[in-house]
PDB file of C-alpha atoms in Angstrom:
ATOM      1  CA  LYS O  21       0.000   0.000   0.000  1.00 47.00           C
ATOM      2  CA  GLN O  22       2.837   2.388   0.833  1.00 55.00           C
ATOM      3  CA  ASP O  23       4.591   1.493  -2.449  1.00 59.00           C
ATOM      4  CA  LEU O  24       1.457   2.392  -4.396  1.00 55.00           C
ATOM      5  CA  HIS O  25       1.199   5.678  -2.517  1.00 58.00           C
ATOM      6  CA  ASP O  26       4.875   6.460  -3.210  1.00 63.00           C
ATOM      7  CA  LEU O  27       4.428   5.639  -6.896  1.00 61.00           C
ATOM      8  CA  LYS O  28       1.386   7.890  -7.115  1.00 58.00           C
ATOM      9  CA  GLU O  29       3.296  10.749  -5.480  1.00 63.00           C
ATOM     10  CA  PHE O  30       6.265  10.230  -7.796  1.00 62.00           C
ATOM     11  CA  ILE O  31       4.063  10.359 -10.893  1.00 56.00           C
ATOM     12  CA  LYS O  32       2.251  13.442  -9.556  1.00 55.00           C
ATOM     13  CA  ASP O  33       5.571  15.220  -9.051  1.00 60.00           C
ATOM     14  CA  TYR O  34       7.525  14.099 -12.108  1.00 57.00           C
ATOM     15  CA  ALA O  35       4.902  13.173 -14.712  1.00 55.00           C
ATOM     16  CA  PRO O  36       1.758  15.143 -13.837  1.00 51.00           C
ATOM     17  CA  ASN O  37       0.327  14.724 -17.338  1.00 51.00           C
ATOM     18  CA  ASP O  38       0.374  10.938 -16.890  1.00 53.00           C
ATOM     19  CA  TYR O  39      -1.198  10.831 -13.419  1.00 45.00           C
ATOM     20  CA  GLU O  40      -4.795  10.922 -14.605  1.00 47.00           C
ATOM     21  CA  ARG O  41      -4.113   8.348 -17.317  1.00 48.00           C
ATOM     22  CA  VAL O  42      -2.440   5.949 -14.884  1.00 49.00           C
ATOM     23  CA  PHE O  43      -4.656   6.363 -11.805  1.00 46.00           C
ATOM     24  CA  GLY O  44      -7.772   8.256 -12.855  1.00 43.00           C
ATOM     25  CA  GLU O  45      -8.781   6.468 -16.024  1.00 42.00           C
ATOM     26  CA  ILE O  46      -9.484   2.791 -15.952  1.00 41.00           C
ATOM     27  CA  LYS O  47      -9.936   1.843 -19.574  1.00 50.00           C
ATOM     28  CA  ASN O  48     -13.495   0.695 -19.951  1.00 61.00           C
ATOM     29  CA  GLU O  49     -13.747  -1.861 -22.744  1.00 78.00           C
ATOM     30  CA  LYS O  50     -17.253  -3.063 -21.863  1.00 86.00           C
ATOM     31  CA  GLY O  51     -19.380  -2.997 -25.005  1.00 91.00           C
ATOM     32  CA  LYS O  52     -16.441  -2.562 -27.387  1.00 94.00           C
ATOM     33  CA  ILE O  53     -17.391  -3.507 -30.923  1.00 96.00           C
ATOM     34  CA  ASP O  54     -14.950  -5.857 -32.636  1.00 95.00           C
ATOM     35  CA  ASN O  55     -12.889  -3.874 -35.148  1.00 95.00           C
ATOM     36  CA  SER O  56     -12.955  -6.813 -37.574  1.00 95.00           C
ATOM     37  CA  ILE O  57     -16.500  -5.803 -38.611  1.00 97.00           C
ATOM     38  CA  ILE O  58     -15.453  -2.200 -39.337  1.00 98.00           C
ATOM     39  CA  SER O  59     -13.626  -0.809 -42.351  1.00 98.00           C
ATOM     40  CA  ALA O  60     -12.260   2.703 -42.650  1.00 98.00           C
ATOM     41  CA  SER O  61     -11.537   5.215 -45.387  1.00 98.00           C
ATOM     42  CA  ALA O  62     -10.108   8.721 -45.298  1.00 98.00           C
ATOM     43  CA  SER O  63     -10.000  11.636 -47.699  1.00 97.00           C
ATOM     44  CA  THR O  64      -6.208  11.629 -47.247  1.00 97.00           C
ATOM     45  CA  GLU O  65      -3.574   9.354 -45.769  1.00 96.00           C
ATOM     46  CA  ASN O  66       0.189   9.189 -45.715  1.00 94.00           C
ATOM     47  CA  THR O  67       0.795   6.042 -47.775  1.00 93.00           C
ATOM     48  CA  THR O  68       4.471   6.924 -48.277  1.00 91.00           C
ATOM     49  CA  ASN O  69       5.217   6.268 -44.613  1.00 91.00           C
ATOM     50  CA  GLY O  70       2.548   3.591 -44.066  1.00 95.00           C
ATOM     51  CA  GLU O  71       0.420   5.934 -41.940  1.00 96.00           C
ATOM     52  CA  VAL O  72      -2.855   4.646 -43.395  1.00 98.00           C
ATOM     53  CA  ILE O  73      -6.365   4.804 -41.973  1.00 98.00           C
ATOM     54  CA  ALA O  74      -6.484   1.009 -41.465  1.00 97.00           C
ATOM     55  CA  ASN O  75      -3.940   1.510 -38.665  1.00 97.00           C
ATOM     56  CA  THR O  76      -6.675   3.118 -36.549  1.00 98.00           C
ATOM     57  CA  LEU O  77      -8.495  -0.225 -36.310  1.00 97.00           C
ATOM     58  CA  ASP O  78      -5.500  -2.513 -35.652  1.00 95.00           C
ATOM     59  CA  ASN O  79      -5.603  -2.291 -31.817  1.00 92.00           C
ATOM     60  CA  ASN O  80      -1.997  -1.099 -31.823  1.00 93.00           C
ATOM     61  CA  PRO O  81      -1.450   2.389 -30.354  1.00 92.00           C
ATOM     62  CA  ASN O  82       2.050   2.486 -31.878  1.00 93.00           C
ATOM     63  CA  THR O  83       0.798   2.531 -35.484  1.00 95.00           C
ATOM     64  CA  ILE O  84      -0.902   5.696 -36.691  1.00 97.00           C
ATOM     65  CA  TRP O  85      -2.932   7.228 -39.468  1.00 97.00           C
ATOM     66  CA  HIS O  86      -1.767  10.639 -40.614  1.00 96.00           C
ATOM     67  CA  SER O  87      -3.057  12.875 -43.356  1.00 96.00           C
ATOM     68  CA  ASP O  88      -0.651  13.182 -46.277  1.00 94.00           C
ATOM     69  CA  TRP O  89       1.884  15.734 -45.109  1.00 88.00           C
ATOM     70  CA  HIS O  90       3.943  15.404 -48.317  1.00 88.00           C
ATOM     71  CA  ASP O  91       1.237  17.235 -50.287  1.00 87.00           C
ATOM     72  CA  SER O  92       1.191  20.853 -49.118  1.00 85.00           C
ATOM     73  CA  SER O  93      -2.212  21.469 -50.729  1.00 87.00           C
ATOM     74  CA  ILE O  94      -3.987  19.113 -48.305  1.00 88.00           C
ATOM     75  CA  THR O  95      -5.602  20.873 -45.369  1.00 90.00           C
ATOM     76  CA  LEU O  96      -8.691  20.629 -43.180  1.00 96.00           C
ATOM     77  CA  PRO O  97     -11.467  19.669 -43.371  1.00 97.00           C
ATOM     78  CA  ILE O  98     -10.495  16.011 -43.653  1.00 97.00           C
ATOM     79  CA  GLU O  99     -13.048  13.204 -43.640  1.00 98.00           C
ATOM     80  CA  VAL O 100     -12.806   9.763 -42.076  1.00 98.00           C
ATOM     81  CA  VAL O 101     -15.570   7.200 -42.645  1.00 98.00           C
ATOM     82  CA  PHE O 102     -16.065   4.002 -40.656  1.00 98.00           C
ATOM     83  CA  THR O 103     -18.341   1.423 -42.268  1.00 98.00           C
ATOM     84  CA  PHE O 104     -19.818  -1.536 -40.384  1.00 98.00           C
ATOM     85  CA  ASP O 105     -20.308  -4.901 -42.131  1.00 97.00           C
ATOM     86  CA  THR O 106     -23.904  -4.972 -40.877  1.00 96.00           C
ATOM     87  CA  PRO O 107     -26.011  -2.289 -39.157  1.00 97.00           C
ATOM     88  CA  THR O 108     -24.656  -2.065 -35.617  1.00 97.00           C
ATOM     89  CA  GLU O 109     -25.902  -0.335 -32.488  1.00 96.00           C
ATOM     90  CA  VAL O 110     -23.377   2.290 -31.392  1.00 97.00           C
ATOM     91  CA  ALA O 111     -23.436   4.702 -28.426  1.00 96.00           C
ATOM     92  CA  ARG O 112     -19.816   5.760 -28.005  1.00 96.00           C
ATOM     93  CA  LEU O 113     -16.704   6.591 -29.982  1.00 97.00           C
ATOM     94  CA  ASP O 114     -13.205   6.601 -28.482  1.00 97.00           C
ATOM     95  CA  TYR O 115     -10.301   8.383 -30.127  1.00 97.00           C
ATOM     96  CA  LEU O 116      -6.726   7.715 -29.079  1.00 95.00           C
ATOM     97  CA  PRO O 117      -4.445  10.377 -30.546  1.00 96.00           C
ATOM     98  CA  ARG O 118      -0.983   9.416 -31.713  1.00 95.00           C
ATOM     99  CA  GLN O 119       1.294   8.728 -28.769  1.00 92.00           C
ATOM    100  CA  ASN O 120       4.544   9.803 -30.441  1.00 91.00           C
ATOM    101  CA  GLY O 121       3.807  13.469 -31.107  1.00 89.00           C
ATOM    102  CA  ILE O 122       1.021  16.019 -31.390  1.00 91.00           C
ATOM    103  CA  ASN O 123       0.832  16.871 -35.094  1.00 92.00           C
ATOM    104  CA  GLY O 124      -2.688  16.266 -36.285  1.00 95.00           C
ATOM    105  CA  ASN O 125      -4.296  15.553 -32.920  1.00 96.00           C
ATOM    106  CA  ILE O 126      -7.990  16.173 -33.550  1.00 97.00           C
ATOM    107  CA  THR O 127      -9.448  19.127 -31.626  1.00 97.00           C
ATOM    108  CA  LYS O 128     -12.722  19.839 -33.455  1.00 98.00           C
ATOM    109  CA  PHE O 129     -15.053  17.825 -35.669  1.00 98.00           C
ATOM    110  CA  ASP O 130     -18.572  17.212 -36.912  1.00 98.00           C
ATOM    111  CA  LEU O 131     -19.950  13.674 -36.539  1.00 98.00           C
ATOM    112  CA  TYR O 132     -22.526  12.061 -38.831  1.00 98.00           C
ATOM    113  CA  ILE O 133     -24.172   8.661 -38.748  1.00 97.00           C
ATOM    114  CA  THR O 134     -25.827   6.796 -41.575  1.00 98.00           C
ATOM    115  CA  ASP O 135     -28.590   4.548 -40.302  1.00 96.00           C
ATOM    116  CA  GLU O 136     -29.869   1.209 -41.587  1.00 93.00           C
ATOM    117  CA  ASN O 137     -32.171   3.104 -44.019  1.00 95.00           C
ATOM    118  CA  ASN O 138     -29.203   4.978 -45.559  1.00 96.00           C
ATOM    119  CA  ILE O 139     -30.283   8.266 -43.976  1.00 97.00           C
ATOM    120  CA  GLU O 140     -27.382  10.402 -42.807  1.00 98.00           C
ATOM    121  CA  SER O 141     -27.819  12.606 -39.722  1.00 97.00           C
ATOM    122  CA  LYS O 142     -25.445  15.029 -38.058  1.00 98.00           C
ATOM    123  CA  ILE O 143     -25.223  14.165 -34.370  1.00 97.00           C
ATOM    124  CA  PHE O 144     -22.490  16.642 -33.370  1.00 97.00           C
ATOM    125  CA  GLU O 145     -21.327  19.919 -34.819  1.00 97.00           C
ATOM    126  CA  ASN O 146     -18.077  21.606 -33.768  1.00 97.00           C
ATOM    127  CA  TYR O 147     -17.462  19.018 -31.034  1.00 97.00           C
ATOM    128  CA  THR O 148     -14.179  19.894 -29.322  1.00 97.00           C
ATOM    129  CA  TRP O 149     -11.394  18.014 -27.566  1.00 94.00           C
ATOM    130  CA  ASN O 150      -8.128  19.309 -26.166  1.00 93.00           C
ATOM    131  CA  GLY O 151      -5.044  18.663 -28.303  1.00 92.00           C
ATOM    132  CA  ASP O 152      -3.127  16.399 -25.930  1.00 93.00           C
ATOM    133  CA  SER O 153      -2.492  12.679 -26.406  1.00 92.00           C
ATOM    134  CA  SER O 154      -4.952  11.345 -23.815  1.00 94.00           C
ATOM    135  CA  LEU O 155      -7.840   9.075 -24.747  1.00 94.00           C
ATOM    136  CA  LYS O 156     -10.937  11.015 -25.883  1.00 96.00           C
ATOM    137  CA  THR O 157     -14.533   9.789 -25.690  1.00 95.00           C
ATOM    138  CA  VAL O 158     -17.773  11.011 -27.183  1.00 96.00           C
ATOM    139  CA  LYS O 159     -21.028   9.425 -26.016  1.00 95.00           C
ATOM    140  CA  PHE O 160     -24.362   9.805 -27.748  1.00 95.00           C
ATOM    141  CA  ASP O 161     -27.850   8.325 -27.774  1.00 95.00           C
ATOM    142  CA  SER O 162     -27.650   4.777 -29.075  1.00 95.00           C
ATOM    143  CA  LYS O 163     -28.049   4.582 -32.870  1.00 94.00           C
ATOM    144  CA  THR O 164     -28.123   1.641 -35.253  1.00 96.00           C
ATOM    145  CA  VAL O 165     -25.596   2.655 -37.863  1.00 97.00           C
ATOM    146  CA  LYS O 166     -24.184   1.482 -41.148  1.00 98.00           C
ATOM    147  CA  SER O 167     -21.445   4.091 -41.044  1.00 98.00           C
ATOM    148  CA  VAL O 168     -19.992   6.926 -38.999  1.00 98.00           C
ATOM    149  CA  ARG O 169     -18.423   9.907 -40.743  1.00 98.00           C
ATOM    150  CA  MET O 170     -16.130  12.316 -38.927  1.00 98.00           C
ATOM    151  CA  VAL O 171     -15.372  15.646 -40.583  1.00 98.00           C
ATOM    152  CA  ILE O 172     -12.264  16.976 -38.882  1.00 98.00           C
ATOM    153  CA  THR O 173     -12.271  20.772 -38.757  1.00 98.00           C
ATOM    154  CA  GLY O 174      -9.641  21.490 -36.091  1.00 97.00           C
ATOM    155  CA  SER O 175      -6.313  19.965 -35.114  1.00 96.00           C
ATOM    156  CA  HIS O 176      -3.281  20.566 -32.940  1.00 93.00           C
ATOM    157  CA  GLY O 177       0.348  20.569 -34.000  1.00 86.00           C
ATOM    158  CA  ASP O 178       3.172  22.687 -35.295  1.00 85.00           C
ATOM    159  CA  LYS O 179       0.786  23.797 -38.038  1.00 87.00           C
ATOM    160  CA  VAL O 180      -2.587  24.246 -36.349  1.00 86.00           C
ATOM    161  CA  ASN O 181      -5.609  23.089 -38.390  1.00 89.00           C
ATOM    162  CA  LYS O 182      -3.434  21.621 -41.134  1.00 92.00           C
ATOM    163  CA  PHE O 183      -3.064  17.886 -40.430  1.00 94.00           C
ATOM    164  CA  ALA O 184      -5.084  15.062 -38.890  1.00 96.00           C
ATOM    165  CA  SER O 185      -3.851  11.913 -37.181  1.00 97.00           C
ATOM    166  CA  ALA O 186      -4.929   9.088 -34.896  1.00 97.00           C
ATOM    167  CA  ALA O 187      -3.536   5.989 -33.236  1.00 97.00           C
ATOM    168  CA  GLU O 188      -6.882   4.232 -32.689  1.00 97.00           C
ATOM    169  CA  PHE O 189     -10.617   4.674 -33.080  1.00 98.00           C
ATOM    170  CA  SER O 190     -12.967   2.356 -31.155  1.00 97.00           C
ATOM    171  CA  PHE O 191     -16.738   2.043 -31.180  1.00 97.00           C
ATOM    172  CA  PHE O 192     -18.940   0.806 -28.362  1.00 96.00           C
ATOM    173  CA  ALA O 193     -22.429  -0.621 -28.077  1.00 95.00           C
ATOM    174  CA  PRO O 194     -24.669   0.803 -25.353  1.00 93.00           C
ATOM    175  CA  VAL O 195     -23.990  -0.604 -21.874  1.00 86.00           C
ATOM    176  CA  ASP O 196     -25.915  -0.553 -18.642  1.00 75.00           C
ATOM    177  CA  GLU O 197     -24.090   2.273 -16.867  1.00 60.00           C
ATOM    178  CA  GLU O 198     -25.541   1.302 -13.471  1.00 55.00           C
ATOM    179  CA  ASN O 199     -23.810  -2.080 -13.624  1.00 53.00           C
ATOM    180  CA  ASN O 200     -20.639  -0.719 -15.196  1.00 47.00           C
ATOM    181  CA  GLU O 201     -19.124   1.036 -12.200  1.00 44.00           C
ATOM    182  CA  VAL O 202     -15.494   0.405 -11.338  1.00 37.00           C
ATOM    183  CA  ASP O 203     -14.508   0.429  -7.685  1.00 36.00           C
ATOM    184  CA  ARG O 204     -11.683   2.984  -7.531  1.00 37.00           C
ATOM    185  CA  THR O 205     -11.392   2.946  -3.728  1.00 38.00           C
ATOM    186  CA  ALA O 206      -8.153   0.976  -3.765  1.00 35.00           C
ATOM    187  CA  LEU O 207      -6.590   3.409  -6.216  1.00 33.00           C
ATOM    188  CA  MET O 208      -7.522   6.454  -4.166  1.00 40.00           C
ATOM    189  CA  GLU O 209      -6.154   5.219  -0.813  1.00 39.00           C
TER     190      GLU O 209
END
């Protein structure tokens, strides 16, 4: 118990940006939709360096998708579309920014869903996240979707609002929040 306390204090003092990730966020995978039933496309990707959109569904935070930074004419908005093999009930989207830098970290976007009747609806406009590398989540009323389209309109980096990137995208089915609580008492002692 003392070792855990000492570790928490060390991280607070020497890596304050990691404290919340290590002790405050317990990754909640309940309801995660298997990425094997999802395909992705993007209006731009960096094929030269292998930073393709498929990397965002490979469950590997060390591979990334990045917009093509070799072509100086490419800029925001950039579109990413996720298509499900069959209509699937979705209530949450997680975005893990690249973990090896900040260029292209998504800070603002519009989100659209296409339902089982091929009707597209905008569910968020100008949704914002901070530009750091922590896991981001957007929850919404459960929808049965054929596809989800993200139009990226803001990003962080050495050239603000120029690039887009991601390590992972994950989709989640609705879960019973009442029975999904994690006991954090041991972590807070």
